[in-house]
mmCIF file of C-alpha atoms in Angstrom:
data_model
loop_
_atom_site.group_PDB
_atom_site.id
_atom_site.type_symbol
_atom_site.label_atom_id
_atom_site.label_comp_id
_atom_site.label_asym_id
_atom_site.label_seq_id
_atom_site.Cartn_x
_atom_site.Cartn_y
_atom_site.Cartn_z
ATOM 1 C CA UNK X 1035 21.215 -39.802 -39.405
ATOM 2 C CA UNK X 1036 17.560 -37.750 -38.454
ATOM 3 C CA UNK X 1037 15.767 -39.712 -35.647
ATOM 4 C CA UNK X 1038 12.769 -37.813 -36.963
ATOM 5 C CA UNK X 1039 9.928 -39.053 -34.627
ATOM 6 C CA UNK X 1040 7.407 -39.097 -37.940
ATOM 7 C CA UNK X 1041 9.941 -41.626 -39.880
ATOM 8 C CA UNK X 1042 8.121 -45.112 -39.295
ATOM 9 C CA UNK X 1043 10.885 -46.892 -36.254
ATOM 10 C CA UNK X 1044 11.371 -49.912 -38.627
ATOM 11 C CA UNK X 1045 12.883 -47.388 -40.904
ATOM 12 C CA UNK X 1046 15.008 -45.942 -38.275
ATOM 13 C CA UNK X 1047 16.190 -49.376 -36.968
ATOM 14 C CA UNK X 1048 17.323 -50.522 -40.590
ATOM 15 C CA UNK X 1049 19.148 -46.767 -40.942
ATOM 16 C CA UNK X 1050 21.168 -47.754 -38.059
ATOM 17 C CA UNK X 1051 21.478 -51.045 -39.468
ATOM 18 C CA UNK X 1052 22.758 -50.155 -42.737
ATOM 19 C CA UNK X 1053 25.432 -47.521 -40.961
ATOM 20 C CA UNK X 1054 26.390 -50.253 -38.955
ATOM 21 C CA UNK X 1055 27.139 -52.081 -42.070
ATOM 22 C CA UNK X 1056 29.064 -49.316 -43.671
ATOM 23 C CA UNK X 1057 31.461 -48.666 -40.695
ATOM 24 C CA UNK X 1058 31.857 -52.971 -39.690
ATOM 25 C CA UNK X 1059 33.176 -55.556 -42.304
ATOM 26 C CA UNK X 1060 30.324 -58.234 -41.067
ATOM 27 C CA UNK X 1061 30.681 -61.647 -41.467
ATOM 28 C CA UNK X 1062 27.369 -63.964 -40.735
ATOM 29 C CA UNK X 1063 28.782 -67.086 -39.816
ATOM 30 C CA UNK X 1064 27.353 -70.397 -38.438
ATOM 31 C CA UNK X 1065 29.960 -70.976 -35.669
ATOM 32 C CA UNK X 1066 32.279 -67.770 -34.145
ATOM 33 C CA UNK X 1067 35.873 -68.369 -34.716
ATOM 34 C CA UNK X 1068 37.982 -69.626 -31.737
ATOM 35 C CA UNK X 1069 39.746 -66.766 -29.221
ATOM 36 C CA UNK X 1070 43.000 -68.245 -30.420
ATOM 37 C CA UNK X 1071 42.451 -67.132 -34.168
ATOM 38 C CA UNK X 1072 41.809 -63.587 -32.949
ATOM 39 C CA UNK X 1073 45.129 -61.403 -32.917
ATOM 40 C CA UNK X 1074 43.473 -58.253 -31.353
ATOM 41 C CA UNK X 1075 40.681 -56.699 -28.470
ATOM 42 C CA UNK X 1076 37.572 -57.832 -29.289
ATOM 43 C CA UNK X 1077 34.219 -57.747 -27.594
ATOM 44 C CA UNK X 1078 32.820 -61.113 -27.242
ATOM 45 C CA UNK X 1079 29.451 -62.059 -26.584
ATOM 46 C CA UNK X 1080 27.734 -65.233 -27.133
ATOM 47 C CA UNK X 1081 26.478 -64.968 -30.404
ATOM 48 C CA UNK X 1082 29.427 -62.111 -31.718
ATOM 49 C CA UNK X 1083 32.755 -61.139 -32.034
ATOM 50 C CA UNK X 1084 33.718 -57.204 -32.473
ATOM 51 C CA UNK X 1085 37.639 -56.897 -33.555
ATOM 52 C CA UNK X 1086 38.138 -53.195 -32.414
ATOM 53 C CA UNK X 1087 41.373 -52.610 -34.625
ATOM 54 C CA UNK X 1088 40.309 -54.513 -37.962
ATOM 55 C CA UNK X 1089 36.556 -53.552 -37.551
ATOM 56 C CA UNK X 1090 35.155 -56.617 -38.213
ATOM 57 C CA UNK X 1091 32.138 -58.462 -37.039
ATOM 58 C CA UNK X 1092 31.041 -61.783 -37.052
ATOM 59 C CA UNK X 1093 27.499 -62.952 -36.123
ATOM 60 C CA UNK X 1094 26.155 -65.838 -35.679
ATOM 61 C CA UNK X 1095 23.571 -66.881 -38.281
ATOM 62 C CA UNK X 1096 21.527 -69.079 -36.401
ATOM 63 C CA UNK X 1097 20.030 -66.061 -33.900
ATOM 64 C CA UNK X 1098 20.031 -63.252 -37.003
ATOM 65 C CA UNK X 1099 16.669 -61.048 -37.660
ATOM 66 C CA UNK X 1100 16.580 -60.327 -41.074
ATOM 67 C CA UNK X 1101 15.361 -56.370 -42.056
ATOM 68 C CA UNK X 1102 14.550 -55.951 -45.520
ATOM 69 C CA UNK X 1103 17.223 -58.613 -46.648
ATOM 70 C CA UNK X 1104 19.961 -57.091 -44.119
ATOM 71 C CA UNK X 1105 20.580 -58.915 -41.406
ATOM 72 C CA UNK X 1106 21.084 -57.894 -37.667
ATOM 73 C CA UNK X 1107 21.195 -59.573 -33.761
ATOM 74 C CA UNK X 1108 18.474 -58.976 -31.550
ATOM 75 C CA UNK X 1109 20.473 -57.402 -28.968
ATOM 76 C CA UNK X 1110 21.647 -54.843 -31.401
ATOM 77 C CA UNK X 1111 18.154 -54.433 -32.909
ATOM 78 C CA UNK X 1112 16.666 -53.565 -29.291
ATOM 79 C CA UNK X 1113 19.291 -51.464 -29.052
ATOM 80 C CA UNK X 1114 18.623 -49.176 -32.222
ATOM 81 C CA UNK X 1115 14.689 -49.034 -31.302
ATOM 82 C CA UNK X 1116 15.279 -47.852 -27.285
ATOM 83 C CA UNK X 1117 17.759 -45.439 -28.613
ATOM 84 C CA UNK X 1118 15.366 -43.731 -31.548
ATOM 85 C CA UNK X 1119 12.262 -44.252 -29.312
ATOM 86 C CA UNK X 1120 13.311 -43.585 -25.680
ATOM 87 C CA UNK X 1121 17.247 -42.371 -26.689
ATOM 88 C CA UNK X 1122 18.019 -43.220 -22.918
ATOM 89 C CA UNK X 1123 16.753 -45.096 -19.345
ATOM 90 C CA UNK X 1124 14.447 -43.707 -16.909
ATOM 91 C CA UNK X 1125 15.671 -40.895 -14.007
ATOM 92 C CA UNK X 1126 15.616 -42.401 -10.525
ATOM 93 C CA UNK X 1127 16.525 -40.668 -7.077
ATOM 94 C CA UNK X 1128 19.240 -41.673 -5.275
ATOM 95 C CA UNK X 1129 17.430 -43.514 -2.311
ATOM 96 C CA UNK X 1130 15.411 -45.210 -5.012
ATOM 97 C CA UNK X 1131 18.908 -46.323 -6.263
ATOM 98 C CA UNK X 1132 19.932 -47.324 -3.574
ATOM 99 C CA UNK X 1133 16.763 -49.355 -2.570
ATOM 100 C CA UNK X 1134 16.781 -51.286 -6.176
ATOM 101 C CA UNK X 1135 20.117 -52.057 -5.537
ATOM 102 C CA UNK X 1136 19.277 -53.224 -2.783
ATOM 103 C CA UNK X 1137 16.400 -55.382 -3.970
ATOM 104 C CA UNK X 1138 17.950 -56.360 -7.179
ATOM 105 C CA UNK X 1139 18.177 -60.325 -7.482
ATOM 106 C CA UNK X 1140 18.520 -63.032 -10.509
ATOM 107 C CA UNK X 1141 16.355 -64.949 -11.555
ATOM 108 C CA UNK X 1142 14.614 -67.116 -9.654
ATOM 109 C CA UNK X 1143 15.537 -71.185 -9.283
ATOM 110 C CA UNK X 1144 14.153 -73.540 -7.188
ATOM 111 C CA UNK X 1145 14.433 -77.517 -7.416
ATOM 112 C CA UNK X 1146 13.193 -80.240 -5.624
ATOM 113 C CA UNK X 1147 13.996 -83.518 -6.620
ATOM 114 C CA UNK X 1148 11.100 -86.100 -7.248
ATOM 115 C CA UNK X 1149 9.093 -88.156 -9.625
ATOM 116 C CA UNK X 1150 5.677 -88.099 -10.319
ATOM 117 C CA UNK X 1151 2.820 -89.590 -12.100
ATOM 118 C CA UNK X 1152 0.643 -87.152 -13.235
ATOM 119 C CA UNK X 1153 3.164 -83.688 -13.622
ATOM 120 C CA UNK X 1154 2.415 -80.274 -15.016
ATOM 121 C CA UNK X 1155 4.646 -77.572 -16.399
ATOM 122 C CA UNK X 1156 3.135 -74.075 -16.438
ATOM 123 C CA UNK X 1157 4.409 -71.356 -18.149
ATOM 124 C CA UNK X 1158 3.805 -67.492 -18.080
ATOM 125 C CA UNK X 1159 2.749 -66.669 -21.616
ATOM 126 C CA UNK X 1160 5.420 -63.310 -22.995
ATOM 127 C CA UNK X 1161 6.726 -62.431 -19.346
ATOM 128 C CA UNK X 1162 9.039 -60.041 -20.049
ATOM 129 C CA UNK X 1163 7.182 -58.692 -22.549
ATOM 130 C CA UNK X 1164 3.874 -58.200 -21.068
ATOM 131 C CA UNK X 1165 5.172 -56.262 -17.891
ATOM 132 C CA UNK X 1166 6.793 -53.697 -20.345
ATOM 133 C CA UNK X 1167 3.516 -53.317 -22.768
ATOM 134 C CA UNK X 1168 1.375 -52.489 -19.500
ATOM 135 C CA UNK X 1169 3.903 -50.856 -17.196
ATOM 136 C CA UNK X 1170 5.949 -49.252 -20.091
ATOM 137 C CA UNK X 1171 9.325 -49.933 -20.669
ATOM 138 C CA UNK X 1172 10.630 -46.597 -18.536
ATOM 139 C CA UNK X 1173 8.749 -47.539 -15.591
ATOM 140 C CA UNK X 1174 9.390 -45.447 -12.334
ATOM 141 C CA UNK X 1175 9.679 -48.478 -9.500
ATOM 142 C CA UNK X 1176 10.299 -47.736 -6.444
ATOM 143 C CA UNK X 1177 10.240 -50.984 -4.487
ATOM 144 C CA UNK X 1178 7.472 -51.268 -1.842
ATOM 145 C CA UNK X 1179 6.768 -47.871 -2.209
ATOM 146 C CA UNK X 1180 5.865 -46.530 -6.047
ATOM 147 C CA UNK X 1181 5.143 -47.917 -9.483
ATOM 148 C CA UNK X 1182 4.183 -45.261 -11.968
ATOM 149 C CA UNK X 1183 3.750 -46.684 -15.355
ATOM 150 C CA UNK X 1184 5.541 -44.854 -18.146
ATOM 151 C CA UNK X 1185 5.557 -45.486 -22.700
ATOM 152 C CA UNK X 1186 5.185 -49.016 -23.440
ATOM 153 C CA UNK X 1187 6.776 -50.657 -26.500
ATOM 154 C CA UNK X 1188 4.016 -50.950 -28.409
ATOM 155 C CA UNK X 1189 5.276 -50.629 -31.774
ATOM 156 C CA UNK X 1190 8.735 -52.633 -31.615
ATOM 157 C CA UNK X 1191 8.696 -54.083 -35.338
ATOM 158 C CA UNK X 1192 10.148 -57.554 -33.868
ATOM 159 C CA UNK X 1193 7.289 -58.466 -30.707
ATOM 160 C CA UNK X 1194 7.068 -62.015 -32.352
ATOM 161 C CA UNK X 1195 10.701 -62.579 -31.861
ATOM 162 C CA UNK X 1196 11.113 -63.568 -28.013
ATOM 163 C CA UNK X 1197 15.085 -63.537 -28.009
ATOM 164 C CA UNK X 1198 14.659 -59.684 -29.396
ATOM 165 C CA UNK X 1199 11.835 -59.050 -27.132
ATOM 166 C CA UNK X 1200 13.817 -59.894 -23.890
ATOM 167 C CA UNK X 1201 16.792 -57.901 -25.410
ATOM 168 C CA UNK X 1202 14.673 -54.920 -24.981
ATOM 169 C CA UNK X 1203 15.087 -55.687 -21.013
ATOM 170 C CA UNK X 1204 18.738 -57.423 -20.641
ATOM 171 C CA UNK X 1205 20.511 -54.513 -22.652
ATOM 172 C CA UNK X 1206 19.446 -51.932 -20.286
ATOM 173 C CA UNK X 1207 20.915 -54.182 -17.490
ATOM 174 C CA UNK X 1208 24.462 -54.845 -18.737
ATOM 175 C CA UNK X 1209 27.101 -51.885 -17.686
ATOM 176 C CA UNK X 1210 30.398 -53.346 -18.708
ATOM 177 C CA UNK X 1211 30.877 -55.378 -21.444
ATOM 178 C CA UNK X 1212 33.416 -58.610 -22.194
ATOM 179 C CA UNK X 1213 36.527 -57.918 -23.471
ATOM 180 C CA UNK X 1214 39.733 -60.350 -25.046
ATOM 181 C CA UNK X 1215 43.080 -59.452 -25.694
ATOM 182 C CA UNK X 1216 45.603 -62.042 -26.807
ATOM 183 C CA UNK X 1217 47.383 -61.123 -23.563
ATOM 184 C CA UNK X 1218 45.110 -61.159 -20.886
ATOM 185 C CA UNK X 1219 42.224 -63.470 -22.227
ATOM 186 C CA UNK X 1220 38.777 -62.127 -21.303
ATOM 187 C CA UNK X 1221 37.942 -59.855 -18.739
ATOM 188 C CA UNK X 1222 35.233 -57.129 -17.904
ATOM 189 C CA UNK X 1223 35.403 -53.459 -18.608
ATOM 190 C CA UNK X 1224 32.759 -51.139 -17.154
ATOM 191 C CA UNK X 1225 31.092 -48.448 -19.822
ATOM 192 C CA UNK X 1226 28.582 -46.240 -19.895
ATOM 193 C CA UNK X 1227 25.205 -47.422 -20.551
ATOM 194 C CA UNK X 1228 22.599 -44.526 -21.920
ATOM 195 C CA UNK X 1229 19.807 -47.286 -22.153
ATOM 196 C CA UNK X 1230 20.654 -48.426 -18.398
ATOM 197 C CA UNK X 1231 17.074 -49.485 -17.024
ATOM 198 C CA UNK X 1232 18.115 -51.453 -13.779
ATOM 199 C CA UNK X 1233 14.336 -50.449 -12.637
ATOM 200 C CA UNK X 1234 12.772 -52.561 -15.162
ATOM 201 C CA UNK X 1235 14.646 -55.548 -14.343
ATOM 202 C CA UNK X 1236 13.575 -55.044 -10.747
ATOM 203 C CA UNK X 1237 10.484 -55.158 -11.120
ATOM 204 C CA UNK X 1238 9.985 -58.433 -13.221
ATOM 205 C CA UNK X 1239 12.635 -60.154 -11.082
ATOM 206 C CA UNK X 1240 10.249 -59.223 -8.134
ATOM 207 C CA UNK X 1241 7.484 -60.113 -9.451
ATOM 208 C CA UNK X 1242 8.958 -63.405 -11.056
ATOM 209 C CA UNK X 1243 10.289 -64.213 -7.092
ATOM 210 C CA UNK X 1244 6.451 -63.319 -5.783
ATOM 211 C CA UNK X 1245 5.165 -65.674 -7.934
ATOM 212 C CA UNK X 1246 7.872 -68.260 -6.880
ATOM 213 C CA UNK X 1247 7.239 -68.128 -3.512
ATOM 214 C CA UNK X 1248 3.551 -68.476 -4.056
ATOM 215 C CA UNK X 1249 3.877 -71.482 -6.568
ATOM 216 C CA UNK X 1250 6.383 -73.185 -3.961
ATOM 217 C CA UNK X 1251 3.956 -73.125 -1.137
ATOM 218 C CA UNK X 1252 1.775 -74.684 -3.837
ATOM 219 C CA UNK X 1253 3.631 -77.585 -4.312
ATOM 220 C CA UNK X 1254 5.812 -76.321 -7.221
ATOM 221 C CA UNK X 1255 8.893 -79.134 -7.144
ATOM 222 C CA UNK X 1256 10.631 -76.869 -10.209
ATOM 223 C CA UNK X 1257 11.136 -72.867 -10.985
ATOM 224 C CA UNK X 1258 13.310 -71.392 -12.934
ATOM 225 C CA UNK X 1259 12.676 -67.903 -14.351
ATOM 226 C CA UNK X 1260 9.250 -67.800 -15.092
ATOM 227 C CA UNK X 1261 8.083 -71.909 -15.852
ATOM 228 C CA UNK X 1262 7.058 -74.261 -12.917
ATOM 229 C CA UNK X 1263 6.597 -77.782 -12.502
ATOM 230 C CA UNK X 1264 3.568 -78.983 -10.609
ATOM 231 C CA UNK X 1265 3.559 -83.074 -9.866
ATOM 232 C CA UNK X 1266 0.396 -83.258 -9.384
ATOM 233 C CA UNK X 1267 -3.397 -81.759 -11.079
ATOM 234 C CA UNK X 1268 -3.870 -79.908 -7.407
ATOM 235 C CA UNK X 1269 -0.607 -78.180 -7.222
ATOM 236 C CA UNK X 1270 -1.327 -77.135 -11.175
ATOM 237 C CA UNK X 1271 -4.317 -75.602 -10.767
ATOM 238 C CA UNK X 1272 -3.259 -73.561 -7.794
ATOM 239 C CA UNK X 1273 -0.119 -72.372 -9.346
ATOM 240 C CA UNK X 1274 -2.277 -71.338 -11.972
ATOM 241 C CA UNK X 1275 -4.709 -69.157 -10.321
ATOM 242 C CA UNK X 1276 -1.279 -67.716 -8.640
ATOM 243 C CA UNK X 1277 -0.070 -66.696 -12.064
ATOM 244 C CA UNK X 1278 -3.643 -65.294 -13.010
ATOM 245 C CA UNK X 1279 -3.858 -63.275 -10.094
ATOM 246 C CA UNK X 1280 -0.502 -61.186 -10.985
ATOM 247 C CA UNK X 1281 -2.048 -60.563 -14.164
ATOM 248 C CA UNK X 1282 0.065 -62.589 -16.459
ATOM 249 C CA UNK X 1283 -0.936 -65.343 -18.386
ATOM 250 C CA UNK X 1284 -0.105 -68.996 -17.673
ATOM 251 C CA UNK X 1285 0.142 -71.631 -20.315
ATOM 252 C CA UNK X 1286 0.982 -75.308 -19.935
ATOM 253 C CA UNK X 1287 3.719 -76.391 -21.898
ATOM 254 C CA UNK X 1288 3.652 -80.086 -20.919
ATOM 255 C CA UNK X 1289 1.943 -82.719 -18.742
ATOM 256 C CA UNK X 1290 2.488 -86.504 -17.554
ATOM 257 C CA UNK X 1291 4.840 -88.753 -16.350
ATOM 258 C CA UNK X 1292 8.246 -87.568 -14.957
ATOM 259 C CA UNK X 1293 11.053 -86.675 -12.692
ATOM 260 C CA UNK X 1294 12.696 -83.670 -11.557
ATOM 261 C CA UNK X 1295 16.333 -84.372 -10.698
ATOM 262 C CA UNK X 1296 17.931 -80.708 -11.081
ATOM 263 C CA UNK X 1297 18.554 -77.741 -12.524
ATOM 264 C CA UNK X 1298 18.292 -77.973 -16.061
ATOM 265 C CA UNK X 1299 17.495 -81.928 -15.748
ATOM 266 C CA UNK X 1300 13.569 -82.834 -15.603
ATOM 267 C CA UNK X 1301 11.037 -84.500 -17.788
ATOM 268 C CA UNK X 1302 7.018 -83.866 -17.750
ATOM 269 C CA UNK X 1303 5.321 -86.312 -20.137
ATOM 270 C CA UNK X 1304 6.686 -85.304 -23.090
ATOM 271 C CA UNK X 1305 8.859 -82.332 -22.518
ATOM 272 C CA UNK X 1306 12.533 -83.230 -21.975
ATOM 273 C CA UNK X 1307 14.981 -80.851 -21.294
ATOM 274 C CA UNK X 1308 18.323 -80.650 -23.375
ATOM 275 C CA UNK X 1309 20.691 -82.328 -21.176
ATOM 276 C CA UNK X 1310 18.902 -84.645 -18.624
ATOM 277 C CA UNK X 1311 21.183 -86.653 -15.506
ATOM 278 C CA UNK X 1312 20.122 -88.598 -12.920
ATOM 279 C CA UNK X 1313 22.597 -86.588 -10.457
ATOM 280 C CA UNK X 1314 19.902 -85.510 -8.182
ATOM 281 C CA UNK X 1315 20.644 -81.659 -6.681
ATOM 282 C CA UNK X 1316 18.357 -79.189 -4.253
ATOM 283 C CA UNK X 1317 18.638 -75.895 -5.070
ATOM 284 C CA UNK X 1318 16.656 -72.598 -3.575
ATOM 285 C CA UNK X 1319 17.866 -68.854 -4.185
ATOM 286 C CA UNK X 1320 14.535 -67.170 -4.284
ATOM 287 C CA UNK X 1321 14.004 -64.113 -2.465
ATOM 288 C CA UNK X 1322 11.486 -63.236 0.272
ATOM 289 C CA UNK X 1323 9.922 -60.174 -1.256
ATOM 290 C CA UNK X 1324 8.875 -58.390 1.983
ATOM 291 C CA UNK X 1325 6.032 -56.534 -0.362
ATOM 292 C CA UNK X 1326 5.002 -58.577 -2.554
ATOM 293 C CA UNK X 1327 1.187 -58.399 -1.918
ATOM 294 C CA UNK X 1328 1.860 -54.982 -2.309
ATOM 295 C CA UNK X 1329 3.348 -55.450 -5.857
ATOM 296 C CA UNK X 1330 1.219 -58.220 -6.368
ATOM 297 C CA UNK X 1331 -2.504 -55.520 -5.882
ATOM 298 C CA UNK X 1332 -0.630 -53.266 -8.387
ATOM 299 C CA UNK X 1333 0.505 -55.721 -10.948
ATOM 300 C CA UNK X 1334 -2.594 -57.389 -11.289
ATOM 301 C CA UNK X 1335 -4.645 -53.732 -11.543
ATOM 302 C CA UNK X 1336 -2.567 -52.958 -14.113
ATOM 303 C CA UNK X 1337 -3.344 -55.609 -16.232
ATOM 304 C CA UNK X 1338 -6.825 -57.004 -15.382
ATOM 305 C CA UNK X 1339 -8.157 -52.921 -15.769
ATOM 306 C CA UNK X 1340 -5.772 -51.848 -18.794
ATOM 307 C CA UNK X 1341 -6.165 -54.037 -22.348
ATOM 308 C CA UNK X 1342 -3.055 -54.571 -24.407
ATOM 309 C CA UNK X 1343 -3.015 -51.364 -26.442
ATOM 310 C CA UNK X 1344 -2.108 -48.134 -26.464
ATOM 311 C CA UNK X 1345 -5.290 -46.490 -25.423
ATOM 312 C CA UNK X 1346 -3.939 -48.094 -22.128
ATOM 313 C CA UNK X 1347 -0.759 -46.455 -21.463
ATOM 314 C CA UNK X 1348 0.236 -43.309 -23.570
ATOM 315 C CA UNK X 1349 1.261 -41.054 -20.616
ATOM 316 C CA UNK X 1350 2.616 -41.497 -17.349
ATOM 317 C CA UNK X 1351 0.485 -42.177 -14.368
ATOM 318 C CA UNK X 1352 0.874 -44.067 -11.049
ATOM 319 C CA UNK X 1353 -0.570 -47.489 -10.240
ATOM 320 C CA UNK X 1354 -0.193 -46.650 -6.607
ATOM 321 C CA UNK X 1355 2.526 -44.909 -3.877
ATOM 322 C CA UNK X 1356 1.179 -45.356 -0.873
ATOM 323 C CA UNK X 1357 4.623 -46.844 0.934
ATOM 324 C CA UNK X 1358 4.072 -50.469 2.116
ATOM 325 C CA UNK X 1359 4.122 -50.827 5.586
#
């Protein structure tokens, strides 16, 4: 297979595609069979199983892209474009390993139970999506300290797909993948990951815990990832401007009567969540990033100067390295 740079990438993500297909007996299937019909290591995931001796794959249907009739999972897609456009993660130095290691947080969650009359649920528009089209997805970050902006993503075939868009950040974070043997049952094994990106994910966790922080003093009573509740039209409009002054995008998703009880149960007007109880639980793991208005001067530069296109970012250059002190 030629990863000639002139072949259009949609072309080069359905060669991989169809090799894939060649090589894998693939079975698209609306639920994954049970473990206990599998006689042999596989690689699970949620939405696959890989049988290593019999070479066969089964997807599942409902999260399939389709490519000129063939169909593929996101995760795999991403995969195919970093490889024939980047074909592997950004360099770092070893203290800046070390310091993103340090750093390096999930998501952030924060819940306050309550009700309210009058509630608000903002939303940052593409997240993921929009720090890697204006920082480039091989960003050099270098918390509290560097953020040079490198190539951003600008012609992935799938951008209105938001599953395959956020694939283009989680498979550069993963390096082991989920194994299952009939004999031991699942388990972790650690690989190699070419596509590793760990500073990528560091960066839009801290910025996603900056703007948590913020939105909490606020009088956010809900976070989680990168959506906030507000009870009230004050605490909205200031978690707003918060969100606009990183540079991202806010959106409200819903407003009205409701209730926070935990995580994963709420209701604001007419957005429910899947699962609602009225177990009531606080919860608060967000991180105190020590430079955020740092990150915060940078981040918002690099959006509110640069448009979305790629006059904006075609070759690397640094938003600013002064260390924060």
């Amino acid at each position: 297979m030629s990863d000639n740079e002139s072949q259009p990438v949609l072309e080069r993500i359905e060669e991989r595609v169809h090799i894939r297909r060649e090589n894998w007996h693939t079975e698209e299937t609306p639920m994954l069979p049970p473990f206990e019909w599998m006689d042999e290591t596989c690689i699970v995931s949620r939405h696959t199983r890989i049988g290593l001796e019999s070479k066969r794959r089964y997807l599942l249907d409902t999260i399939l892209i389709s490519i000129n009739g063939t169909k593929e999972t996101p995760g795999a897609i991403a995969r195919d474009y970093l490889k024939s456009k980047y074909r592997h993660g950004p360099k770092w130095t070893a203290s800046q390993r070390t310091k993103i290691r340090e750093e390096l947080v999930d998501s952030p969650v924060y819940v306050s139970p309550c009700s309210f009359e009058e509630g608000y649920y903002v939303d940052i528009q593409a997240c993921f999506w929009s720090v890697m089209v204006r920082c480039g997805w091989q960003v050099c970050y270098f918390p509290g300290k560097h953020l040079g902006v490198g190539t951003p993503p600008l012609d992935f075939p799938f951008t209105e797909n938001k599953r395959a868009r956020n694939c283009l950040v989680t498979v550069g974070r993963s390096n082991s993948m989920q194994l299952w043997t009939p004999s031991k049952g699942t388990f972790e094994r650690r690989t190699q990951n070419y596509l590793a990106n760990t500073q990528l994910y560091c960066l839009i966790m801290d910025c996603l815990h900056g703007i948590a922080n913020e939105a909490v003093a606020a009088g956010a009573v809900y976070v989680a990832t990168d959506g906030y509740i507000a009870p009230n039209y004050k605490s909205m409009m200031l978690i707003y401007e918060i969100v606009k002054s990183w540079g991202f995008i806010p959106t409200i998703k819903g407003e009205g009567e409701g209730f926070v009880n935990n995580l994963g149960s709420y209701r604001v007007g007419r957005l429910y969540i899947k699962m609602p109880t009225e177990k009531t639980s606080s919860y608060n793991n967000l991180k105190q990033v020590r430079y955020h208005k740092w990150l915060r001067e940078r981040m918002a530069l690099s959006l509110i100067e640069a448009p979305w296109h790629e006059a904006f970012i075609t070759r690397p250059r640094s938003i600013g390295h002064d260390k924060h002190t």
